[in-house]
Coordinates of C-alpha atoms and ligand atoms in Angstrom, one line a residue:
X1366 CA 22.5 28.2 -3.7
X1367 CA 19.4 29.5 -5.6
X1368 CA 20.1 33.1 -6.2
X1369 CA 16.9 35.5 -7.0
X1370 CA 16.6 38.3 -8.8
X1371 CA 13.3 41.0 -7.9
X1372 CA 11.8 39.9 -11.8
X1373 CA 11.7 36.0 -10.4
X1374 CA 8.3 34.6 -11.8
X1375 CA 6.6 32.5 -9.4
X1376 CA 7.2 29.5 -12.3
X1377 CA 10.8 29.8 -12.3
X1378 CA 11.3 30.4 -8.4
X1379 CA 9.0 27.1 -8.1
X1380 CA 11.4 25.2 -10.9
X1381 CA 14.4 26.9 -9.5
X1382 CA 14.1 25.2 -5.9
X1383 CA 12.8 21.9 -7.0
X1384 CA 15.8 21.3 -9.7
X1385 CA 18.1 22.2 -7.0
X1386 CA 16.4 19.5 -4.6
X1387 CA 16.9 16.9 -7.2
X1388 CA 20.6 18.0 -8.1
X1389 CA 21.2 18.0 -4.3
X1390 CA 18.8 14.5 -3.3
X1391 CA 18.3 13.0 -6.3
X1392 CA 18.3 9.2 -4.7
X1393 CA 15.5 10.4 -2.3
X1394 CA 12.5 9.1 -4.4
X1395 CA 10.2 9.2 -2.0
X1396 CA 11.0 12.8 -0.3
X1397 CA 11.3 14.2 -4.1
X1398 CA 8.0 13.1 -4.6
X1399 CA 6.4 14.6 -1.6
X1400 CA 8.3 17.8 -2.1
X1401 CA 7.3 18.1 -6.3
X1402 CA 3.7 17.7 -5.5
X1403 CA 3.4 20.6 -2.8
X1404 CA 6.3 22.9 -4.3
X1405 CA 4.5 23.0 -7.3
X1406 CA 1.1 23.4 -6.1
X1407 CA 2.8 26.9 -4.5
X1408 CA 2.7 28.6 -7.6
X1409 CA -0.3 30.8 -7.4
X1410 CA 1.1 31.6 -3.6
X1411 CA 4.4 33.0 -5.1
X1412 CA 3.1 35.0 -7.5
X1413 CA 0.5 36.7 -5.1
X1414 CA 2.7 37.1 -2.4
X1415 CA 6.7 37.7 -3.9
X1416 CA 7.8 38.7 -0.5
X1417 CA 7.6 34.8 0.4
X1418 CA 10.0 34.5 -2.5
X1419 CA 12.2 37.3 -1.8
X1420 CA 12.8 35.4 2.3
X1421 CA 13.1 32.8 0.5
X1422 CA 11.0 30.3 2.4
X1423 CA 10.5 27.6 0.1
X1424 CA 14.5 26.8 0.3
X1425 CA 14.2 27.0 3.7
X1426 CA 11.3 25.1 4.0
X1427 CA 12.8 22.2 2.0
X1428 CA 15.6 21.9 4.3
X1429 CA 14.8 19.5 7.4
X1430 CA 16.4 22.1 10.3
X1431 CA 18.3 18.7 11.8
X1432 CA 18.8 15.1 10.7
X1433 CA 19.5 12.8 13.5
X1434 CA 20.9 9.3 12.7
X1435 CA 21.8 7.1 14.9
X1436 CA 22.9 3.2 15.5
X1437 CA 20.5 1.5 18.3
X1438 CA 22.5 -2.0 19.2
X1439 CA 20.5 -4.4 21.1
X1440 CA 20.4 -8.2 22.1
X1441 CA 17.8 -10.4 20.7
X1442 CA 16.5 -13.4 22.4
X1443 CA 19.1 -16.2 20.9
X1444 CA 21.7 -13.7 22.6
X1445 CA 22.7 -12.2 19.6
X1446 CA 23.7 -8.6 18.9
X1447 CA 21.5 -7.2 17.0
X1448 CA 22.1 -3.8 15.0
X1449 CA 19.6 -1.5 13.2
X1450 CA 19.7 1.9 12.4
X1451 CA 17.6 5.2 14.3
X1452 CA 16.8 8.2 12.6
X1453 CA 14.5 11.6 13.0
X1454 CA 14.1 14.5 11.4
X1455 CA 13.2 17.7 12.8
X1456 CA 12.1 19.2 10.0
X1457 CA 10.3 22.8 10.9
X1458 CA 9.6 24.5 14.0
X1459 CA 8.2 27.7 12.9
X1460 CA 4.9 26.9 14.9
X1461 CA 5.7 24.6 17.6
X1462 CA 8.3 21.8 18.7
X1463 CA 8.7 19.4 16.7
X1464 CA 6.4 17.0 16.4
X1465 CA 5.4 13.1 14.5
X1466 CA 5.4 9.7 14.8
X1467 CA 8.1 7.0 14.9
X1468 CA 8.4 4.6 12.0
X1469 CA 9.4 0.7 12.7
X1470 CA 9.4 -1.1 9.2
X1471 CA 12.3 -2.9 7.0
X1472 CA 12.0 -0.2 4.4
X1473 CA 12.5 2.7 6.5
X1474 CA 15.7 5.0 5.5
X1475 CA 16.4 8.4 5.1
X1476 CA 14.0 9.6 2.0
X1477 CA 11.3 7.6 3.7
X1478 CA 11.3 9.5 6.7
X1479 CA 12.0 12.9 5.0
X1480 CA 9.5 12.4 3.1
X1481 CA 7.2 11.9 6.3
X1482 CA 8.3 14.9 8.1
X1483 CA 8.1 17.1 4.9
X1484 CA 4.0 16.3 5.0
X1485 CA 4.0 16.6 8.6
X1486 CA 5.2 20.1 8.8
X1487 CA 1.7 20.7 6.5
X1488 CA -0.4 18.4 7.6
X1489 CA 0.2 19.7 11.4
X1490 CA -0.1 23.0 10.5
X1491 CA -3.8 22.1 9.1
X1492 CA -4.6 21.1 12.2
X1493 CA -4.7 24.4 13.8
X1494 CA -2.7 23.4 16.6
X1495 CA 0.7 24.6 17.4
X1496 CA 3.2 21.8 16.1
X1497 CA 5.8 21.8 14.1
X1498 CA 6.8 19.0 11.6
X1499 CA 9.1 15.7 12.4
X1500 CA 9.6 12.3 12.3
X1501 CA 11.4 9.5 13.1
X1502 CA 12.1 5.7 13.0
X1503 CA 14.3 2.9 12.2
X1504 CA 14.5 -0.2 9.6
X1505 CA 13.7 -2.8 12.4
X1506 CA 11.5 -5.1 11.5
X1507 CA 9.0 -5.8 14.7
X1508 CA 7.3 -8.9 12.8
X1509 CA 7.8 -12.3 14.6
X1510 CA 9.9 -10.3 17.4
X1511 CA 9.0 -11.6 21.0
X1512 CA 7.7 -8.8 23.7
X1513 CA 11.1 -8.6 25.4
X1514 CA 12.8 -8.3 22.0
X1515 CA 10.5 -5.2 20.9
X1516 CA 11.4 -3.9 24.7
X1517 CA 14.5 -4.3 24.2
X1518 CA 15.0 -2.4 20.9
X1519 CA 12.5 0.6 22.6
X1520 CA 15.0 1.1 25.1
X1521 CA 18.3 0.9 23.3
X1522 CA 16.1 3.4 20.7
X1523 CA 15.6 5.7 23.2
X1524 CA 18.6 5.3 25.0
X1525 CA 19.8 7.6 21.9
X1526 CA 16.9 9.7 21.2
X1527 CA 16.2 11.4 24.7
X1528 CA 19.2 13.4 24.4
X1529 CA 17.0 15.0 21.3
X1530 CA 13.1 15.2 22.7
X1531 CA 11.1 17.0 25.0
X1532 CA 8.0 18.2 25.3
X1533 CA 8.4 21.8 24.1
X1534 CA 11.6 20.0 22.0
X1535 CA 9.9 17.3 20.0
X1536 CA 7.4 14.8 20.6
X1537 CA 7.2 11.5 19.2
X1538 CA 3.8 9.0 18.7
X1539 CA 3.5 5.8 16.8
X1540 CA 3.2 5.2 13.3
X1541 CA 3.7 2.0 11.6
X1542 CA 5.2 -0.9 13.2
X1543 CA 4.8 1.5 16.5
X1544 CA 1.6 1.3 18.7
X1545 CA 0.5 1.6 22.4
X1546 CA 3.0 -1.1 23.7
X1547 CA 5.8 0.5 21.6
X1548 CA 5.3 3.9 23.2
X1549 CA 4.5 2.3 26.7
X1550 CA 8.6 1.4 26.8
X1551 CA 9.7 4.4 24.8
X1552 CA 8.1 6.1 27.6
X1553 CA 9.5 4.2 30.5
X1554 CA 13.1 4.3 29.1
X1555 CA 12.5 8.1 28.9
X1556 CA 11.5 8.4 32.3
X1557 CA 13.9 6.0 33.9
X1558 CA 16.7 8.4 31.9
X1559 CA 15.4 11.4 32.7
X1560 CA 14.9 10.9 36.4
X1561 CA 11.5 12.7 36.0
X1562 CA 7.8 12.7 35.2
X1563 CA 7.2 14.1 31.7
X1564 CA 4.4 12.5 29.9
X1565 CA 4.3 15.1 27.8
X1566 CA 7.1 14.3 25.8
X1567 CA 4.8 11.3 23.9
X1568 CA 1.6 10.9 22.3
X1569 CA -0.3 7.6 21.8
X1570 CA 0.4 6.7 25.2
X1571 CA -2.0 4.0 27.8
X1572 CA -4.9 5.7 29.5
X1573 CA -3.3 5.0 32.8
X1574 CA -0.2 7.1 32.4
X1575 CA -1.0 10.1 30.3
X1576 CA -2.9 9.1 27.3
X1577 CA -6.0 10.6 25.4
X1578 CA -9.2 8.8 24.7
X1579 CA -9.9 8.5 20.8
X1580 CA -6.6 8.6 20.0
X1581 CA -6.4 5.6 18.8
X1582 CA -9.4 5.9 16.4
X1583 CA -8.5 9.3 15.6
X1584 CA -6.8 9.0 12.6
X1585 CA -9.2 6.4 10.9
X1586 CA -12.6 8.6 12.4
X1587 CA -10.7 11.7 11.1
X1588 CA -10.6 11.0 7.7
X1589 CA -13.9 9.4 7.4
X1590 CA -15.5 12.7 9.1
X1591 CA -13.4 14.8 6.3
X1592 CA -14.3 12.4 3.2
X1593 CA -17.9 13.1 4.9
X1594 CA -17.5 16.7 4.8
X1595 CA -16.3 16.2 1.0
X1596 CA -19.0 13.7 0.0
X1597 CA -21.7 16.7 1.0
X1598 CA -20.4 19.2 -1.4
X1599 CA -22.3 16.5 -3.6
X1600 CA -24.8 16.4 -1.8
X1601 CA -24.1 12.9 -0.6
X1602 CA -22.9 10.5 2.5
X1603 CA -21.5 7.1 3.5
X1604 CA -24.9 6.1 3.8
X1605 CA -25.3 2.9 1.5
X1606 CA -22.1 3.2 -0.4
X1607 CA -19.5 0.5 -1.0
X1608 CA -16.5 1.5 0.6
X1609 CA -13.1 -0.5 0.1
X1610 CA -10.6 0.0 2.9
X1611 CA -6.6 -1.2 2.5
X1612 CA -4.8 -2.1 5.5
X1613 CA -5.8 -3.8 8.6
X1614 CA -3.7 -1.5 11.1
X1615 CA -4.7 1.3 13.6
X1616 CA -6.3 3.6 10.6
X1617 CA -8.2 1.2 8.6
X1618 CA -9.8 -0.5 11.8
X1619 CA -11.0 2.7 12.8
X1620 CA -11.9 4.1 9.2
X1621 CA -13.8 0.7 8.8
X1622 CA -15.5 0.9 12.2
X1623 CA -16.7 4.9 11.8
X1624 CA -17.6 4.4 7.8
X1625 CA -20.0 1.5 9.1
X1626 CA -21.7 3.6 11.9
X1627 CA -22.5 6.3 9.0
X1628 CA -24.4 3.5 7.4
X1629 CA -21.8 2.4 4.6
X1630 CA -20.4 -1.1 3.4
X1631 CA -17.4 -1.9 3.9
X1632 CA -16.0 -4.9 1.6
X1633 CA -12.5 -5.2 1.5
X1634 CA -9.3 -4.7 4.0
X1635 CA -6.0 -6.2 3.7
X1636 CA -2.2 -6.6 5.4
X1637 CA 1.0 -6.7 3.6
X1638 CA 0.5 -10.4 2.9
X1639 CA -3.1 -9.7 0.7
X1640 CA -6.3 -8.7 0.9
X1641 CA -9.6 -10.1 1.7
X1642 CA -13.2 -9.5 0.0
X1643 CA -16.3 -10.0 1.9
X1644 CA -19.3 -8.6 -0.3
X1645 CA -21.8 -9.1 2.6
X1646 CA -19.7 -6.2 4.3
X1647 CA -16.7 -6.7 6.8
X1648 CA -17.3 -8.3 10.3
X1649 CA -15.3 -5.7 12.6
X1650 CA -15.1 -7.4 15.8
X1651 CA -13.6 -10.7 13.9
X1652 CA -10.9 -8.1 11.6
X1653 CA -9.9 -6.6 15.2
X1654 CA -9.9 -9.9 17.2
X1655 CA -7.3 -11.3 14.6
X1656 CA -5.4 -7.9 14.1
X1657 CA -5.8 -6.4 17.7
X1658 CA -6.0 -9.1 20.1
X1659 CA -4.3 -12.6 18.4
X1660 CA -1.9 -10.3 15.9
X1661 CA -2.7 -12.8 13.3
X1662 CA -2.4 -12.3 9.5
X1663 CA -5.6 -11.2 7.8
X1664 CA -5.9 -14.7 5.8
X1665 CA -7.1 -16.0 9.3
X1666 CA -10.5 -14.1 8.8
X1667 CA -11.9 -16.2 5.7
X1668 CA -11.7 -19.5 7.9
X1669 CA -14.2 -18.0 10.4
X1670 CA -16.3 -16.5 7.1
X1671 CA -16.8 -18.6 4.2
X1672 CA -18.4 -15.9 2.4
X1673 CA -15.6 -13.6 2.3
X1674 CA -12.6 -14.5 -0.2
X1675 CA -8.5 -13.8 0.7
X1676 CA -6.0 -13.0 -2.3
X1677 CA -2.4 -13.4 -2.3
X1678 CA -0.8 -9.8 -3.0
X1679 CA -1.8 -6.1 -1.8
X1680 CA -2.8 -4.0 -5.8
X1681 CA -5.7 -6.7 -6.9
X1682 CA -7.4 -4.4 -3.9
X1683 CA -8.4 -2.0 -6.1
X1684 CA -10.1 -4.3 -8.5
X1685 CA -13.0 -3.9 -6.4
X1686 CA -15.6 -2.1 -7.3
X1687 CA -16.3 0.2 -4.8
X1688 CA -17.9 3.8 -4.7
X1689 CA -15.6 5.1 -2.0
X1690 CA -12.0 4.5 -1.7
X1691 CA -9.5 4.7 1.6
X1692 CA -6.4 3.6 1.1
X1693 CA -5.2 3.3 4.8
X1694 CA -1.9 1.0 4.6
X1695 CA 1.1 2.8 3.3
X1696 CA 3.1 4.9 0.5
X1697 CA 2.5 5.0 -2.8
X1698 CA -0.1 1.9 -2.7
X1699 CA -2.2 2.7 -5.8
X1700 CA -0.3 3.5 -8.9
X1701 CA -2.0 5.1 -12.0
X1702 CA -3.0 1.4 -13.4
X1703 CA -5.0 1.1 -10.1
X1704 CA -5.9 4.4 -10.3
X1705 CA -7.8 4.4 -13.7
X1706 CA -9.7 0.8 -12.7
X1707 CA -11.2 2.4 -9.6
X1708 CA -12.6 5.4 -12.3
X1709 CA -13.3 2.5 -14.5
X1710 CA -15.4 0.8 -11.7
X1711 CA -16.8 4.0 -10.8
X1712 CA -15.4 5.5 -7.5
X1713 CA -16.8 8.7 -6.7
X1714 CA -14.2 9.7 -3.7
X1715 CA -10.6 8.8 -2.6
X1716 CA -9.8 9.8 0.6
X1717 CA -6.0 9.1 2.3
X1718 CA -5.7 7.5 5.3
X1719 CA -2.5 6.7 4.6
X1720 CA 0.9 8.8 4.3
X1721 CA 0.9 9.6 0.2
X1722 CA -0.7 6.2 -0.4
X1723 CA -1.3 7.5 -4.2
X1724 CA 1.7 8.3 -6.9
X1725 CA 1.7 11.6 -8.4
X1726 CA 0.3 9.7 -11.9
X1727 CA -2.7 8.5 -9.9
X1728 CA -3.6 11.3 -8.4
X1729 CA -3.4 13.1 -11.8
X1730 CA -6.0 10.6 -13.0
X1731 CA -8.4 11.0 -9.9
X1732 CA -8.1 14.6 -10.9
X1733 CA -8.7 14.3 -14.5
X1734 CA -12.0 12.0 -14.1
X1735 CA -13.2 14.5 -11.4
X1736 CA -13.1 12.1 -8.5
X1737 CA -13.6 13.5 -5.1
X1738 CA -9.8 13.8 -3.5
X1739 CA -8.8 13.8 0.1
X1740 CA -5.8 14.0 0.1
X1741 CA -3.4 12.1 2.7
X1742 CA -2.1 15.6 4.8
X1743 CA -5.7 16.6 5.3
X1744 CA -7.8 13.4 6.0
X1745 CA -5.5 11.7 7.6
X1746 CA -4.6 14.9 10.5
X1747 CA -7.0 13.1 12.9
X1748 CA -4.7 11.1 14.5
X1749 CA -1.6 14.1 14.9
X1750 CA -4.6 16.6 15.9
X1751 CA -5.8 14.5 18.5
X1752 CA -2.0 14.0 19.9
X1753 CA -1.8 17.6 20.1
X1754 CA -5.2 17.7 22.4
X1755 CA -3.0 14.8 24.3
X1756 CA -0.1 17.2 24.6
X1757 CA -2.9 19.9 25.7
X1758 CA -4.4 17.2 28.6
X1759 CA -1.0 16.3 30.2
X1760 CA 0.3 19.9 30.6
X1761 CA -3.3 20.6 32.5
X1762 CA -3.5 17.5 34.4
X1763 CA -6.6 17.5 32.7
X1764 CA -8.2 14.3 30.9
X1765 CA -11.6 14.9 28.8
X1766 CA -14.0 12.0 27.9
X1767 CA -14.2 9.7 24.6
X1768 CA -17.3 12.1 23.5
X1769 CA -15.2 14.9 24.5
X1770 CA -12.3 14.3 22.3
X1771 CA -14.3 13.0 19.4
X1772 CA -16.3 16.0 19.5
X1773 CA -13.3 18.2 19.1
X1774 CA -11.2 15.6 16.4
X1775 CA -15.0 16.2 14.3
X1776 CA -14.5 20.1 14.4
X1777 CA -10.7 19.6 13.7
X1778 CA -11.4 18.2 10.3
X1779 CA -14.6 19.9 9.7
X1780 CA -12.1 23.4 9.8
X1781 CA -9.9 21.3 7.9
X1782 CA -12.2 20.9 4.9
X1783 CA -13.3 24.5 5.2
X1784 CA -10.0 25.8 4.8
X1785 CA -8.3 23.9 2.5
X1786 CA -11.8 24.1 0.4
X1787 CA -11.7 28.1 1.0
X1788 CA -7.5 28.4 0.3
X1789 CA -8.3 26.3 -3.4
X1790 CA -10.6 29.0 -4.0
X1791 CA -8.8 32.2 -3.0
X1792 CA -5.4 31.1 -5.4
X1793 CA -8.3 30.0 -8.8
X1794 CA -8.4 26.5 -7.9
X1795 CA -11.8 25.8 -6.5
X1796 CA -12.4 22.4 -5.4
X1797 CA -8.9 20.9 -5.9
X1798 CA -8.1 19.8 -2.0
X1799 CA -5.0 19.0 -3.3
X1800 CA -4.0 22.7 -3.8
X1801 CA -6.1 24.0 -1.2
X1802 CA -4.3 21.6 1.8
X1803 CA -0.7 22.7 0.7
X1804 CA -1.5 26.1 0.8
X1805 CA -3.8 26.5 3.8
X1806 CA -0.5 24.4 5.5
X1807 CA 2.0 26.5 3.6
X1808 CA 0.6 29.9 4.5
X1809 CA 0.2 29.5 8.4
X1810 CA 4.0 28.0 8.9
X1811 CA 5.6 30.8 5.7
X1812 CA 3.9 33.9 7.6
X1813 CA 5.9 32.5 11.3
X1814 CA 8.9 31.6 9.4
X1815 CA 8.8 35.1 7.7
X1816 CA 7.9 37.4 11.1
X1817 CA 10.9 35.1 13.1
X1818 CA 13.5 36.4 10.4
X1819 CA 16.3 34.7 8.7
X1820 CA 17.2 31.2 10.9
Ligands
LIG170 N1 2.1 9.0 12.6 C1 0.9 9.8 12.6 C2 0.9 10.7 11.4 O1 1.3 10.3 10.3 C3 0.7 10.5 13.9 C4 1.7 11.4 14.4 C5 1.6 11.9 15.8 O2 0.6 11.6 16.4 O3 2.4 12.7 16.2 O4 0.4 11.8 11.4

């Protein structure tokens, strides 16, 4: 227990929880890592505001409110039992029901996924909507799984997970591994369960039964509109710049598609095999034919275009010189080494489209060489912003049009920028987004947290 006294500095209150969090999770890399970079950037909060201290929010804040873990058995094709393991984290509810995507990847376990919900209590809370932070997921691994496999591993997964969701409970959407066919038979094993029509209870889902238009562009648009709003502060735009873009899934398709309609380049994308290099500027509709339609590996694109190069690996990305950079495929994807080439090469801007796609050492060194930063829980809001407008269309039996929705996704993270921009400069730390996000997300979920008492 962290005891305070009423002459607690800010410093020590700050040190105080985080040493605790590493006594108490020390094996939790990934979750300690999230939690170090936003508990510290609290400091100037703390020591304008000691009352925060005094409720002590930031060990409550640290503490997910419920970790669900769960085995999902199911039968593969061979007829085989198959066992993985389920989890999610409902992590804060101060300003809504829980609410985040679902994880389906090898390397998913408990830190991952803390860590994931940690940044979504924030990054929701950016968004101006009223949704609390979770997520979810389990270590299956959906590559070269047949349809009825992935169906049946949806069903056995939320055989166990209804029992915990609802749609002023928690609400689940996709993340990696988890797209529009994913959610399609999370949904129907809800409502088969349920005995009832609920489609607010899941975002992400088909058009025909519930879904909002843009959603799945939202988080790729999104932070292409907020690196947008960044790149003006400069007095500049995506207009001719050279843009590199990792990934190949849901965000860097989109990021790809809205960076080109502002006029940019885009020269590089990649999967988790390698990456490919096409210095005449990506061909979108053959990247989505192989990754949307035929669900091919990204090495399939330089057969159709000889001009454009593959590379074994996922880092050697970042060799690229590129004046814009959006890391859109997963955690801790550029390390300081990649880091201090993309200064070297000359990158003006970095902006997340991934979940913490840069280490804590890189992002010092985008800091240090005064390179634009967007970071992750800010650009990347899009796509839980727009799930919240989905949530908003079911419970009005209401649906809006693409122009509609992408209209209201471009405010979103125009008040985004404005905020976290305006928060850096209220706490002395004008033009660090980085500071400015956590706190702008911090403030809006301590204030609830502190007028709802002690739970
Ligand atoms: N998985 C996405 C994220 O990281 C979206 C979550 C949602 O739509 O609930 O924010």
């Amino acid at each position: 227990m962290v005891t305070l006294t009423t002459n607690t500095t800010a410093t020590t209150y700050v040190d105080s929880v985080y040493n605790k969090l590493v006594e108490t999770n020390g094996h939790e890399v990934e979750f300690l890592q999230a939690a170090k970079e936003i508990i510290y950037s609290l400091t100037p909060v703390f020591e304008k505001r000691p009352e925060l201290m005094e409720a002590g929010i930031l060990e409550r804040i640290v503490e997910p409110e419920r970790i669900l873990k769960f085995r999902v058995t199911w039968m593969d094709d061979a007829g085989k039992v198959q066992v993985n393991r389920g989890y999610r984290i409902q992590f804060n509810s101060a300003i809504g029901p829980y609410k985040g995507g679902l994880r389906f990847h090898p390397s998913v376990n408990e830190s991952i996924v803390k860590f994931l919900g940690f940044e979504q209590i924030f990054k929701n809370s950016l968004t101006g909507q009223p949704i609390g932070g979770g997520k979810g997921g389990s270590d299956f691994d959906p590559k070269g799984k047949s349809n009825n496999e992935i169906m049946r591993f949806c069903q056995a997964f939320m055989t166990e997970l209804y029992r915990h969701i609802g749609q002023d409970i928690d609400v689940p959407a996709g993340d990696i591994g988890v797209g529009g066919r994913e959610v399609g038979y999370l949904f129907g094993q809800y409502k088969r369960i349920r005995g009832g029509y609920e489609p607010g209870v899941l975002t992400g889902k088909g058009l025909s039964f519930g879904g909002s238009l843009t959603r799945t562009e939202a988080t790729g648009y999104g932070c292409v509109y907020f690196v947008d709003e960044m790149l003006q502060e400069i007095k500049e735009s995506f207009q001719n710049q050279t843009v590199v873009v990792s990934g190949s899934g849901n965000v860097a398709i989109y990021a790809i598609e809205k960076a080109q309609q502002l006029g940019a380049k885009v020269v590089a994308a990649s999967d988790s095999s390698g990456y490919i290099h096409d210095p005449e500027g990506i061909d979108l509709a053959l990247l989505k034919d192989i990754k949307e339609v035929r669900k091919a590996r990204i090495i399939e694109y330089v057969k159709e275009r000889p001009e454009a190069t593959y590379t074994e690996g996922c880092t050697g990305i970042w060799t690229i010189p590129c004046d814009i950079a959006l890391p859109c495929a997963t955690q801790n994807e550029i390390d300081e080494a990649s880091a201090r080439l993309l200064v070297e090469n000359g990158v003006k801007a970095v902006g997340e489209g991934a979940n913490m796609p840069s280490t804590l050492e890189a992002i010092d060194v985008y800091l240090e060489n005064n390179v634009l930063f967007a970071p992750a829980k800010a650009a990347n809001a899009g796509g839980v912003a727009v799930s919240a407008l989905e949530m908003a269309q079911d419970s009005s039996r209401q649906f809006w049009t693409f122009d509609e929705v992408d209209k209201k996704l471009h405010q979103i993270m125009i008040n985004i920028y404005n905020e976290s921009s305006a928060a850096a400069k209220r706490y002395g730390h004008e033009g660090n987004l980085l500071f400015g996000s956590n706190i702008a997300g911090f403030e809006k979920v301590a204030d609830a947290m502190l007028a709802q008492g002690i739970i």
